[in-house]
PDB file of C-alpha atoms in Angstrom:
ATOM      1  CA  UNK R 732     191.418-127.501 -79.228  1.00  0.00           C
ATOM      2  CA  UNK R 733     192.294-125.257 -82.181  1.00  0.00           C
ATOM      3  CA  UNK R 734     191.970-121.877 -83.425  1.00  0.00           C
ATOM      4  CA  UNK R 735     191.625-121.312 -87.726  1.00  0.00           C
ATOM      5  CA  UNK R 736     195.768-120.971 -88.395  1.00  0.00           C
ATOM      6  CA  UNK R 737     195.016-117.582 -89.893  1.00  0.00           C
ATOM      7  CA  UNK R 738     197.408-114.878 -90.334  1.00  0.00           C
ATOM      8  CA  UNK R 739     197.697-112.352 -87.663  1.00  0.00           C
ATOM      9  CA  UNK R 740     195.133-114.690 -85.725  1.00  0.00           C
ATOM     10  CA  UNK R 741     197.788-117.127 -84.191  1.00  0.00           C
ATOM     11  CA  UNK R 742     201.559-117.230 -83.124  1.00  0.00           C
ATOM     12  CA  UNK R 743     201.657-113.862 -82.649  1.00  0.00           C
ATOM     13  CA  UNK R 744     204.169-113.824 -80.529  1.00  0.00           C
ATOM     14  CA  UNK R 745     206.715-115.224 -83.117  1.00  0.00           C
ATOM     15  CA  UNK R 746     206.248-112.318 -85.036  1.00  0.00           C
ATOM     16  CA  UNK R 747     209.225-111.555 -85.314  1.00  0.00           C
ATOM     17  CA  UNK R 748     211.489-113.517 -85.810  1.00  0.00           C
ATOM     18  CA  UNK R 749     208.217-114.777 -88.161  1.00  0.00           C
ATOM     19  CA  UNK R 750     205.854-113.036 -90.352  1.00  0.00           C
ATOM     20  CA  UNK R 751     202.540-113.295 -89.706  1.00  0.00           C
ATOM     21  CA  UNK R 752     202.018-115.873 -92.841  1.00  0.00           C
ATOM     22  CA  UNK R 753     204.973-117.760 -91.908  1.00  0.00           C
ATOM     23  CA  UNK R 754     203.439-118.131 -88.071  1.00  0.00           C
ATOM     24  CA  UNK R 755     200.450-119.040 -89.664  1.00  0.00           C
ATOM     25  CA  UNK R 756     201.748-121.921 -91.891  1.00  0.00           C
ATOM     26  CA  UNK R 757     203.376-122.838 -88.520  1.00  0.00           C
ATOM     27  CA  UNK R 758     200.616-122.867 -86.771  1.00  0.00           C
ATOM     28  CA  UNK R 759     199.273-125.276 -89.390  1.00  0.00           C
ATOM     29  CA  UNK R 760     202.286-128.133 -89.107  1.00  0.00           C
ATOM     30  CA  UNK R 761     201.309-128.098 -85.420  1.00  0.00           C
ATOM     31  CA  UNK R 762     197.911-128.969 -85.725  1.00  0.00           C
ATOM     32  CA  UNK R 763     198.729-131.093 -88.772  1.00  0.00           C
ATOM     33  CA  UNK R 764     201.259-133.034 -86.940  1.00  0.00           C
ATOM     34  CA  UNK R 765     199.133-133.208 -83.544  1.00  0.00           C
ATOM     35  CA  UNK R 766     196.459-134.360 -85.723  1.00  0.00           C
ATOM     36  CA  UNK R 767     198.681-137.214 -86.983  1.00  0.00           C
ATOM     37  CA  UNK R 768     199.525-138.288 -83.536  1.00  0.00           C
ATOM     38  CA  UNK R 769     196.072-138.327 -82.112  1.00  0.00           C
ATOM     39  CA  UNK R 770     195.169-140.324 -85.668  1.00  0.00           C
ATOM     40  CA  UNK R 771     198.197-142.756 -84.869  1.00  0.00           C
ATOM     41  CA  UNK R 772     196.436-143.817 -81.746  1.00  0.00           C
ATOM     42  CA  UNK R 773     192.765-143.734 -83.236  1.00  0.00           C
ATOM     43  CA  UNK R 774     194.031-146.289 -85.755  1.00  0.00           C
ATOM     44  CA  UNK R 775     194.672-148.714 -82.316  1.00  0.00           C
ATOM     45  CA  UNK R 776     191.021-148.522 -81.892  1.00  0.00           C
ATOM     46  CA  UNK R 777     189.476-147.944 -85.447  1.00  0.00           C
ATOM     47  CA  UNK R 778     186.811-145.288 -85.505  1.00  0.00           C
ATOM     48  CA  UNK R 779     185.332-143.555 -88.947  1.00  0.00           C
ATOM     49  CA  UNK R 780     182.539-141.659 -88.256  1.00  0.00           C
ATOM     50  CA  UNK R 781     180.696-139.461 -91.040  1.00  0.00           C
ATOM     51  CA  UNK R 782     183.130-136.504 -91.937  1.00  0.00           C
ATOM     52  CA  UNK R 783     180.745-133.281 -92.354  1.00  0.00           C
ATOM     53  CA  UNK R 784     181.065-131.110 -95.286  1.00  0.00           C
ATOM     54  CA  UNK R 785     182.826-127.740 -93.903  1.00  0.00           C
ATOM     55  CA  UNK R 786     180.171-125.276 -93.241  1.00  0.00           C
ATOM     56  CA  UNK R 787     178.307-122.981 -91.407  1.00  0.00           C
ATOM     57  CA  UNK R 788     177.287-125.349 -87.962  1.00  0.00           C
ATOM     58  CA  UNK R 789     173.999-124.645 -87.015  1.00  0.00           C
ATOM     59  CA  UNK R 790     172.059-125.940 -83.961  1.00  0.00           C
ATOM     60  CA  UNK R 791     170.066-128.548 -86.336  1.00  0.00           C
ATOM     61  CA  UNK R 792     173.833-128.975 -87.391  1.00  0.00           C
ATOM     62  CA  UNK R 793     174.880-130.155 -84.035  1.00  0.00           C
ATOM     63  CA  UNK R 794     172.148-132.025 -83.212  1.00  0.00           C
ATOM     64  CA  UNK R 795     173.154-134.135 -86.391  1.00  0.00           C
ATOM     65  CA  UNK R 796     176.670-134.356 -85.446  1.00  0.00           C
ATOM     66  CA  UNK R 797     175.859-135.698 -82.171  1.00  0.00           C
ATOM     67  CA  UNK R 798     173.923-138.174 -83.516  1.00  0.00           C
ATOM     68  CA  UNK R 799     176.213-139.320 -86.092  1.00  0.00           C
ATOM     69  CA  UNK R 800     178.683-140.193 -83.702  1.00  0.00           C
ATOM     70  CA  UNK R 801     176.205-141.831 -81.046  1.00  0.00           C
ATOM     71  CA  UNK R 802     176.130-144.254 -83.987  1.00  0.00           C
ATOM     72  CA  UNK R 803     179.743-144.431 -84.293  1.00  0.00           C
ATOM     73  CA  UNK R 804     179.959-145.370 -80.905  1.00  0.00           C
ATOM     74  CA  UNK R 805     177.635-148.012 -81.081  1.00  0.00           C
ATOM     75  CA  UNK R 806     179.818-150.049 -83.410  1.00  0.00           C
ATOM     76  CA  UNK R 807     181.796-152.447 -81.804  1.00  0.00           C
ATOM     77  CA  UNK R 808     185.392-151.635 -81.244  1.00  0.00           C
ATOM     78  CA  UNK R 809     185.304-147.830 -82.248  1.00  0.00           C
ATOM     79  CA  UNK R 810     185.817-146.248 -78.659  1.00  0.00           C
ATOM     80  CA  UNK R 811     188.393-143.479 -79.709  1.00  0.00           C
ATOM     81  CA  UNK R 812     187.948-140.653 -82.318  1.00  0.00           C
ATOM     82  CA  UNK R 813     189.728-137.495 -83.258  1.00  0.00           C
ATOM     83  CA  UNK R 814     187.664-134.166 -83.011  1.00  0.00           C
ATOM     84  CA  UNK R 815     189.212-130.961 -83.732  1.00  0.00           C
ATOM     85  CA  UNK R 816     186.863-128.926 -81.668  1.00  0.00           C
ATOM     86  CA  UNK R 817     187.795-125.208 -83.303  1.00  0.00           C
ATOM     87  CA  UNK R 818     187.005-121.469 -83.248  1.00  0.00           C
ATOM     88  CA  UNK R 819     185.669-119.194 -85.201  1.00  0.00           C
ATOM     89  CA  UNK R 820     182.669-120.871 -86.766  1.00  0.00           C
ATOM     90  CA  UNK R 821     182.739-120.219 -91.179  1.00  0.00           C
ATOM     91  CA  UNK R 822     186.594-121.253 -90.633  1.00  0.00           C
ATOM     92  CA  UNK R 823     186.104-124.980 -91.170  1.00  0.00           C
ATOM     93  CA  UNK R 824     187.272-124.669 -95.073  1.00  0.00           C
ATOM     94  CA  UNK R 825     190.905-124.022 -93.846  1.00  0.00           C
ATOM     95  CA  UNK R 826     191.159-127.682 -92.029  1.00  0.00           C
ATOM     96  CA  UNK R 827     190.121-129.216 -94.819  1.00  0.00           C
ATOM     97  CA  UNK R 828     193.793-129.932 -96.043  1.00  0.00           C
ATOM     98  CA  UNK R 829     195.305-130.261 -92.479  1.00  0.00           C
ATOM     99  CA  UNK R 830     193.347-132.845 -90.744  1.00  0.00           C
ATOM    100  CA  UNK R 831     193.711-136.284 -90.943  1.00  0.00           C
ATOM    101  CA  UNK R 832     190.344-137.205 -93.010  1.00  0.00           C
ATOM    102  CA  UNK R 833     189.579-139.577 -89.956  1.00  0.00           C
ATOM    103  CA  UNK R 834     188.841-136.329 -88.190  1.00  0.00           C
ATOM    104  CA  UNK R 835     185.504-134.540 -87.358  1.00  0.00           C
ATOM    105  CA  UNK R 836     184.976-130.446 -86.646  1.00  0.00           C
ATOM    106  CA  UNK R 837     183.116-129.442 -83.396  1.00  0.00           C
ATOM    107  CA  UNK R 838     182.502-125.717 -82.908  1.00  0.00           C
ATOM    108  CA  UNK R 839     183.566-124.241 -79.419  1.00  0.00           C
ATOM    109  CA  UNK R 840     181.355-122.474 -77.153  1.00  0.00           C
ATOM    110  CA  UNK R 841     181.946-119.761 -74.922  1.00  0.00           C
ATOM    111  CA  UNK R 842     183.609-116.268 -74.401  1.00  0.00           C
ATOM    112  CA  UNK R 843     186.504-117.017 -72.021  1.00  0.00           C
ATOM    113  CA  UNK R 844     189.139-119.861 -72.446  1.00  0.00           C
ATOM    114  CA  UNK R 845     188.224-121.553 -69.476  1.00  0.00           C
ATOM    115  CA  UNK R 846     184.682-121.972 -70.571  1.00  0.00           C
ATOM    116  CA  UNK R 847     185.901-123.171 -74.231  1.00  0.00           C
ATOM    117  CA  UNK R 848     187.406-125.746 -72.210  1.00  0.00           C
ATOM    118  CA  UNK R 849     184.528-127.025 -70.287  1.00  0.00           C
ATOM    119  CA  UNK R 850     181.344-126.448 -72.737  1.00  0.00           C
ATOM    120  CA  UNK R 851     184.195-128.848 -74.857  1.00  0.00           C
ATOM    121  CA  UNK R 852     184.321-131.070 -72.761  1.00  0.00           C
ATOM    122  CA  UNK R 853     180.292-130.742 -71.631  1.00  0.00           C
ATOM    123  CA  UNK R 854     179.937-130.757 -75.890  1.00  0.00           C
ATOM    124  CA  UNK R 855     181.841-134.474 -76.079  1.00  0.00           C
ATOM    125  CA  UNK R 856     180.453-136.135 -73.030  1.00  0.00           C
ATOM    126  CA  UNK R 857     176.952-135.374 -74.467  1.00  0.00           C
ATOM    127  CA  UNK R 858     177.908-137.154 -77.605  1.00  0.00           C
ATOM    128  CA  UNK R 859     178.360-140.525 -75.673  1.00  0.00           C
ATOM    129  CA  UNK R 860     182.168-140.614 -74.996  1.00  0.00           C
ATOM    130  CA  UNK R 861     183.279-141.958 -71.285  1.00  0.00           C
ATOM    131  CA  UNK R 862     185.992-139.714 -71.454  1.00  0.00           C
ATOM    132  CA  UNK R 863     187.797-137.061 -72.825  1.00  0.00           C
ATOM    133  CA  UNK R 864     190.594-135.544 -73.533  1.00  0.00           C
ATOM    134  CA  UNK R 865     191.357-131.932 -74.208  1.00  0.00           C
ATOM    135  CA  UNK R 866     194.482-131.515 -76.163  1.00  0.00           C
ATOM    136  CA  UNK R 867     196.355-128.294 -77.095  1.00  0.00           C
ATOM    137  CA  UNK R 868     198.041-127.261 -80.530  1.00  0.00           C
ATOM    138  CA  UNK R 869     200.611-125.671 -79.567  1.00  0.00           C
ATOM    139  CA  UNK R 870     202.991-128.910 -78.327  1.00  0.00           C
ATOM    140  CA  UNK R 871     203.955-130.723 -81.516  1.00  0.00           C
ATOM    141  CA  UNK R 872     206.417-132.914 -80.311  1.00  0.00           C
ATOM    142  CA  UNK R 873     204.461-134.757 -78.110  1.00  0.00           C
ATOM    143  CA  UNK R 874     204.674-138.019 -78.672  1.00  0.00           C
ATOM    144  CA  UNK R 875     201.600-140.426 -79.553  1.00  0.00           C
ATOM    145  CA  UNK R 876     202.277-142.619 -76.854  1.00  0.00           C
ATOM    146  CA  UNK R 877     201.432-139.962 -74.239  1.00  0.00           C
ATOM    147  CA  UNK R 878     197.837-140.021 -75.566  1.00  0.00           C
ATOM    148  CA  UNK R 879     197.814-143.439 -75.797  1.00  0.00           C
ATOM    149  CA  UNK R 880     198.593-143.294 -71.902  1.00  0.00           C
ATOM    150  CA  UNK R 881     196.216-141.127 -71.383  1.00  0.00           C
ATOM    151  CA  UNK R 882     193.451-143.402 -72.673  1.00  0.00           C
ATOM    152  CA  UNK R 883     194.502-146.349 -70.818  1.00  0.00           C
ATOM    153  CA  UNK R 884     194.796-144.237 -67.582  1.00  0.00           C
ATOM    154  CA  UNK R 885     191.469-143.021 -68.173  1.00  0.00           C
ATOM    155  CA  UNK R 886     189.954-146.402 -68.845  1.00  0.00           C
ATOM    156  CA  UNK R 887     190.830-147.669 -65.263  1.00  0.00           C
ATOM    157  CA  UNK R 888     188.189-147.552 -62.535  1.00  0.00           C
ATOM    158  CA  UNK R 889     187.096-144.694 -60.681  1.00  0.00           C
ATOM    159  CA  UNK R 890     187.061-140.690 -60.862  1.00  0.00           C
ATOM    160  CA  UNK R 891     190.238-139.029 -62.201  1.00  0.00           C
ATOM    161  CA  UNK R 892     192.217-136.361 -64.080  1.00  0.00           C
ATOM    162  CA  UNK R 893     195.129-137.085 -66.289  1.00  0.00           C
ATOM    163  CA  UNK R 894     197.429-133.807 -67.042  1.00  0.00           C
ATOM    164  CA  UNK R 895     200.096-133.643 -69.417  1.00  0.00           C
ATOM    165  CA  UNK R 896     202.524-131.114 -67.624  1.00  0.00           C
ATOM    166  CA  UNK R 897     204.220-128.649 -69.992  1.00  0.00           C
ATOM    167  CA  UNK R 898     207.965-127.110 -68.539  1.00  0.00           C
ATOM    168  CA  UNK R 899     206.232-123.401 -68.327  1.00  0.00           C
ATOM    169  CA  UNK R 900     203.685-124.427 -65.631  1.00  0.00           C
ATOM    170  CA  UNK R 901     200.792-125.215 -67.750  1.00  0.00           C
ATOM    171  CA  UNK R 902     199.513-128.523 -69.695  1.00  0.00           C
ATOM    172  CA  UNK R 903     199.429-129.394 -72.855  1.00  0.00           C
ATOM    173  CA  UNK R 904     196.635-132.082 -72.414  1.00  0.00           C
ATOM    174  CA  UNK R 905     193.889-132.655 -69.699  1.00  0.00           C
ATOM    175  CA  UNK R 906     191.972-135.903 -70.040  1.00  0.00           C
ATOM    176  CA  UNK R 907     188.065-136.369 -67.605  1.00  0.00           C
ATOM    177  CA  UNK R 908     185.938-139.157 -67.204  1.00  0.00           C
ATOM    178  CA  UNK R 909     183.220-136.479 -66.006  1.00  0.00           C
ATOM    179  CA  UNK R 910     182.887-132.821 -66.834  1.00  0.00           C
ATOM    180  CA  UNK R 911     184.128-131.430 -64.049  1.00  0.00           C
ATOM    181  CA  UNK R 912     183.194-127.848 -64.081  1.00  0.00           C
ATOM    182  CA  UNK R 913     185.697-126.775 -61.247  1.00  0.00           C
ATOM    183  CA  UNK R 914     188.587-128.363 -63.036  1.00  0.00           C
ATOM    184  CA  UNK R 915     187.834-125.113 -65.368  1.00  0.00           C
ATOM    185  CA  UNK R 916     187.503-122.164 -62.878  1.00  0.00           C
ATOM    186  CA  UNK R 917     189.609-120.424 -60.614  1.00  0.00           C
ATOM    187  CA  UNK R 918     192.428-121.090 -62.703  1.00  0.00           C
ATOM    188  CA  UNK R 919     194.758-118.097 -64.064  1.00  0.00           C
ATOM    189  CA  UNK R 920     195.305-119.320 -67.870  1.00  0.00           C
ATOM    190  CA  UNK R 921     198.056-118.366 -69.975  1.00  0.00           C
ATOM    191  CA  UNK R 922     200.300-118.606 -66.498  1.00  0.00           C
ATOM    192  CA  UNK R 923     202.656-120.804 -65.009  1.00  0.00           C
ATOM    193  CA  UNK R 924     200.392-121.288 -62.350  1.00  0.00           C
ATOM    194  CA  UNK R 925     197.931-123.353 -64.510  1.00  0.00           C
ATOM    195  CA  UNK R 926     199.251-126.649 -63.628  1.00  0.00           C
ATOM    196  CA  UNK R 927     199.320-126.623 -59.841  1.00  0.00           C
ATOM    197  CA  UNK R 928     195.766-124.606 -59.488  1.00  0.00           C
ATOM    198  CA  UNK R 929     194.447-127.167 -61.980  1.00  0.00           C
ATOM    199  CA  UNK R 930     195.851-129.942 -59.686  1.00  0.00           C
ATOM    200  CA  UNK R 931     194.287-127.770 -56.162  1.00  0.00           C
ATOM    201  CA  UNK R 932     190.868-127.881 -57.792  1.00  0.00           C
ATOM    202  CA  UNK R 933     190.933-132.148 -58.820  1.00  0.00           C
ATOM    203  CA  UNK R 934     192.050-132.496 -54.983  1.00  0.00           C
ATOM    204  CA  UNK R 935     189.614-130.234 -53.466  1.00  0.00           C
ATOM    205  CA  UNK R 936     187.102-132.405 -55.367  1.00  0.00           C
ATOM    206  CA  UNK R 937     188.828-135.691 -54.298  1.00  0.00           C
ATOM    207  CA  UNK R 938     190.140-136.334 -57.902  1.00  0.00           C
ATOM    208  CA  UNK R 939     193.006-138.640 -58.104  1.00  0.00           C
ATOM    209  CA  UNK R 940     195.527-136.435 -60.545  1.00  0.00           C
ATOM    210  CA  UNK R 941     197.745-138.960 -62.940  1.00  0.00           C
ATOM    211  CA  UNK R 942     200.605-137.144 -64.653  1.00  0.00           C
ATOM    212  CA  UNK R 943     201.694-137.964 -68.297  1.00  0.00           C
ATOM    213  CA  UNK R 944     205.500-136.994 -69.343  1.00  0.00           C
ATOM    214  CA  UNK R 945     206.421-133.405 -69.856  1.00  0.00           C
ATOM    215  CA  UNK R 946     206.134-131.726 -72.990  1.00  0.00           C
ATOM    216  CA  UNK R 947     206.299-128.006 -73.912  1.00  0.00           C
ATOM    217  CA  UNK R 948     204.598-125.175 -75.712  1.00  0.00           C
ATOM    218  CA  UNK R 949     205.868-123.396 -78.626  1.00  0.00           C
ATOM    219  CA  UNK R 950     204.449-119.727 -78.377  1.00  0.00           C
ATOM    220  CA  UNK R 951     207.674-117.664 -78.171  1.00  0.00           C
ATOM    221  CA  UNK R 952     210.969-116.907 -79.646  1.00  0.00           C
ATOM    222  CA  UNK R 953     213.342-118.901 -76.524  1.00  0.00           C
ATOM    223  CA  UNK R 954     210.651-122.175 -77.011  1.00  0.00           C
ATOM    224  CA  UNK R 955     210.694-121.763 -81.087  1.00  0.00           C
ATOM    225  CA  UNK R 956     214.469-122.033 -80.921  1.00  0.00           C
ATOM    226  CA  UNK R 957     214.281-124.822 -78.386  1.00  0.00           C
ATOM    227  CA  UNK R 958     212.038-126.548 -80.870  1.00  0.00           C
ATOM    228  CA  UNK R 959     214.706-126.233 -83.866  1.00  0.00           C
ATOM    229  CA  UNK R 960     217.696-127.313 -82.022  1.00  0.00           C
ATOM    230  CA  UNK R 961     215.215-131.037 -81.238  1.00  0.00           C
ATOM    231  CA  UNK R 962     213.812-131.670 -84.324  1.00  0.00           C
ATOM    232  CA  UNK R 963     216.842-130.759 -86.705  1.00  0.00           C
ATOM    233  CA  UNK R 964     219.184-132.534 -84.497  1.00  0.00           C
ATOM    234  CA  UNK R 965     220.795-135.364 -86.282  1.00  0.00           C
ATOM    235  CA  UNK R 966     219.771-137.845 -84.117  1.00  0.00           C
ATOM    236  CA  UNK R 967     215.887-136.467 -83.511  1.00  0.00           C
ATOM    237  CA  UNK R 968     213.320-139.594 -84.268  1.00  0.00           C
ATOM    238  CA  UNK R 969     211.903-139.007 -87.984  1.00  0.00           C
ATOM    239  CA  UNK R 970     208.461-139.736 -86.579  1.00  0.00           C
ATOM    240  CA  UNK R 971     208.057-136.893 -83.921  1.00  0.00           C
ATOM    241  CA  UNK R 972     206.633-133.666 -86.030  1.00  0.00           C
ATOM    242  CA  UNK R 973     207.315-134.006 -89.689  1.00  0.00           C
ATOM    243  CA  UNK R 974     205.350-131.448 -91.144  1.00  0.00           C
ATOM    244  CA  UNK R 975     207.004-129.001 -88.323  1.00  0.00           C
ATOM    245  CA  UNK R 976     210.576-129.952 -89.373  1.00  0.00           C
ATOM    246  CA  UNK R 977     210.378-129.793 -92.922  1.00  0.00           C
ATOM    247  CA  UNK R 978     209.253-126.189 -92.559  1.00  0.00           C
ATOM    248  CA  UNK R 979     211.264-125.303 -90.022  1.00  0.00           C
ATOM    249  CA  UNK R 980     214.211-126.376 -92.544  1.00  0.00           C
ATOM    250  CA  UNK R 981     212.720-124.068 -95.385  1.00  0.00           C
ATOM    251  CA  UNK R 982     213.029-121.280 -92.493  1.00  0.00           C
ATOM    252  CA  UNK R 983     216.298-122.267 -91.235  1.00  0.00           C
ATOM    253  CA  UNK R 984     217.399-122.501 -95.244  1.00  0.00           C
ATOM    254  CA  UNK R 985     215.788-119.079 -95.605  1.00  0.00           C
ATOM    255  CA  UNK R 986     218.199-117.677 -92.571  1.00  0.00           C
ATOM    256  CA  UNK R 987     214.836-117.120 -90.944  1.00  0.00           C
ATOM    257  CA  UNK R 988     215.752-118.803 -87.498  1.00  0.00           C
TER     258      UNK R 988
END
């Protein structure tokens, strides 16, 4: 799930210590580096379906893009793909150098987050995936393996939700076998209480809830800083967010941060 990194658009509340171009270019390592990780574990399971040219996405558009990947689905051992489903439509130029090329753009729907979320989700089912996985781009240190965990947990038998908890009460990933439209409602977003309503509506439905290893979001001064002391530690793993450290460097260089 993504909005077009766009100055003044995004990270807005890291402006300051940020200006609104360097909280876009920010903005941009995340998704780049998300991208990566979600790629990483695509790769496990090799999927390449047609890339479209960025445009204007019509309904004919969509119609297309659902059957294009019906196909992809057909083939045998392509049963995970990377879709940056993004907002606003006429932005898709700006992924063009951000995504991994194995990537394919799907237009959200809907006025209120919570409806992004589940005409996403309603969007991807009715493409012919068995399950789905809704991940934020805001959490660039999560690690490839937690989507990889996510898959398998998925894959088991019978009806669940898989959450990836983030430390400030919300998630950073949400992964359905069935587009649950109560998962989506009732919920306060941008809260800490995000998490455990999400979890009240899976078990008012009966849901078994999995839980994936913590991560956090980055989407204010305290968890930017937080995010600079892990990845320019000494020790911190050279896979885990490279496009995010290098420019937090430049910033840190800059006496930025």
């Amino acid at each position: 799930m993504t909005k077009a990194p766009q100055p003044g658009q995004v990270k807005t509340r890291l402006v300051p210590p940020l200006t609104a171009n360097e909280a876009a270019e920010l903005n941009k390592c995340f998704l780049a580096d998300t991208a990566a990780s979600i790629s990483n574990v695509c790769s496990r399971r090799p999927a390449c379906p047609p890339k479209p040219q960025p445009r204007r996405v019509s309904d004919a558009d969509r119609a297309q893009f659902t059957s294009q990947l019906h196909a992809s689905l057909r083939e045998p051992g392509k049963s995970a793909l990377g879709i940056a489903v993004y907002t606003p439509v006429g932005a898709e130029p700006t992924y063009s150098e951000i995504l991994s090329p194995d990537f394919v753009l799907l237009p959200q729907r809907g006025e209120r987050f919570g409806e992004r979320l589940y005409f996403a989700a309603v969007d991807l089912f009715g493409c012919g995936f068995e399950s789905v996985c809704l991940i934020d781009s805001d959490s660039p240190t999560v690690p490839a393996e937690n989507f990889a965990q996510a898959i398998k947990l998925l894959r088991c038998l019978g009806d669940r939700i898989v959450l990836g908890p983030c430390d400030d009460g919300g998630y950073y990933l949400i992964g359905i076998k069935k587009p649950h439209q109560e998962i989506f409602e009732r919920i306060d977003w941008s809260t800490e209480r995000v998490l455990a309503q999400t979890k009240q509506r899976a078990r008012e439905l009966g849901l078994e809830v999995k839980l994936l290893p913590a991560g956090y979001d980055v989407d204010d001064d305290a968890s930017l800083r937080r995010l600079c002391r892990e990845l320019l530690a000494r020790n911190a793993p050279a896979h885990i967010a490279p496009k995010t450290r290098e420019f937090l460097r430049k910033l840190t260089a800059q006496r930025k941060l």
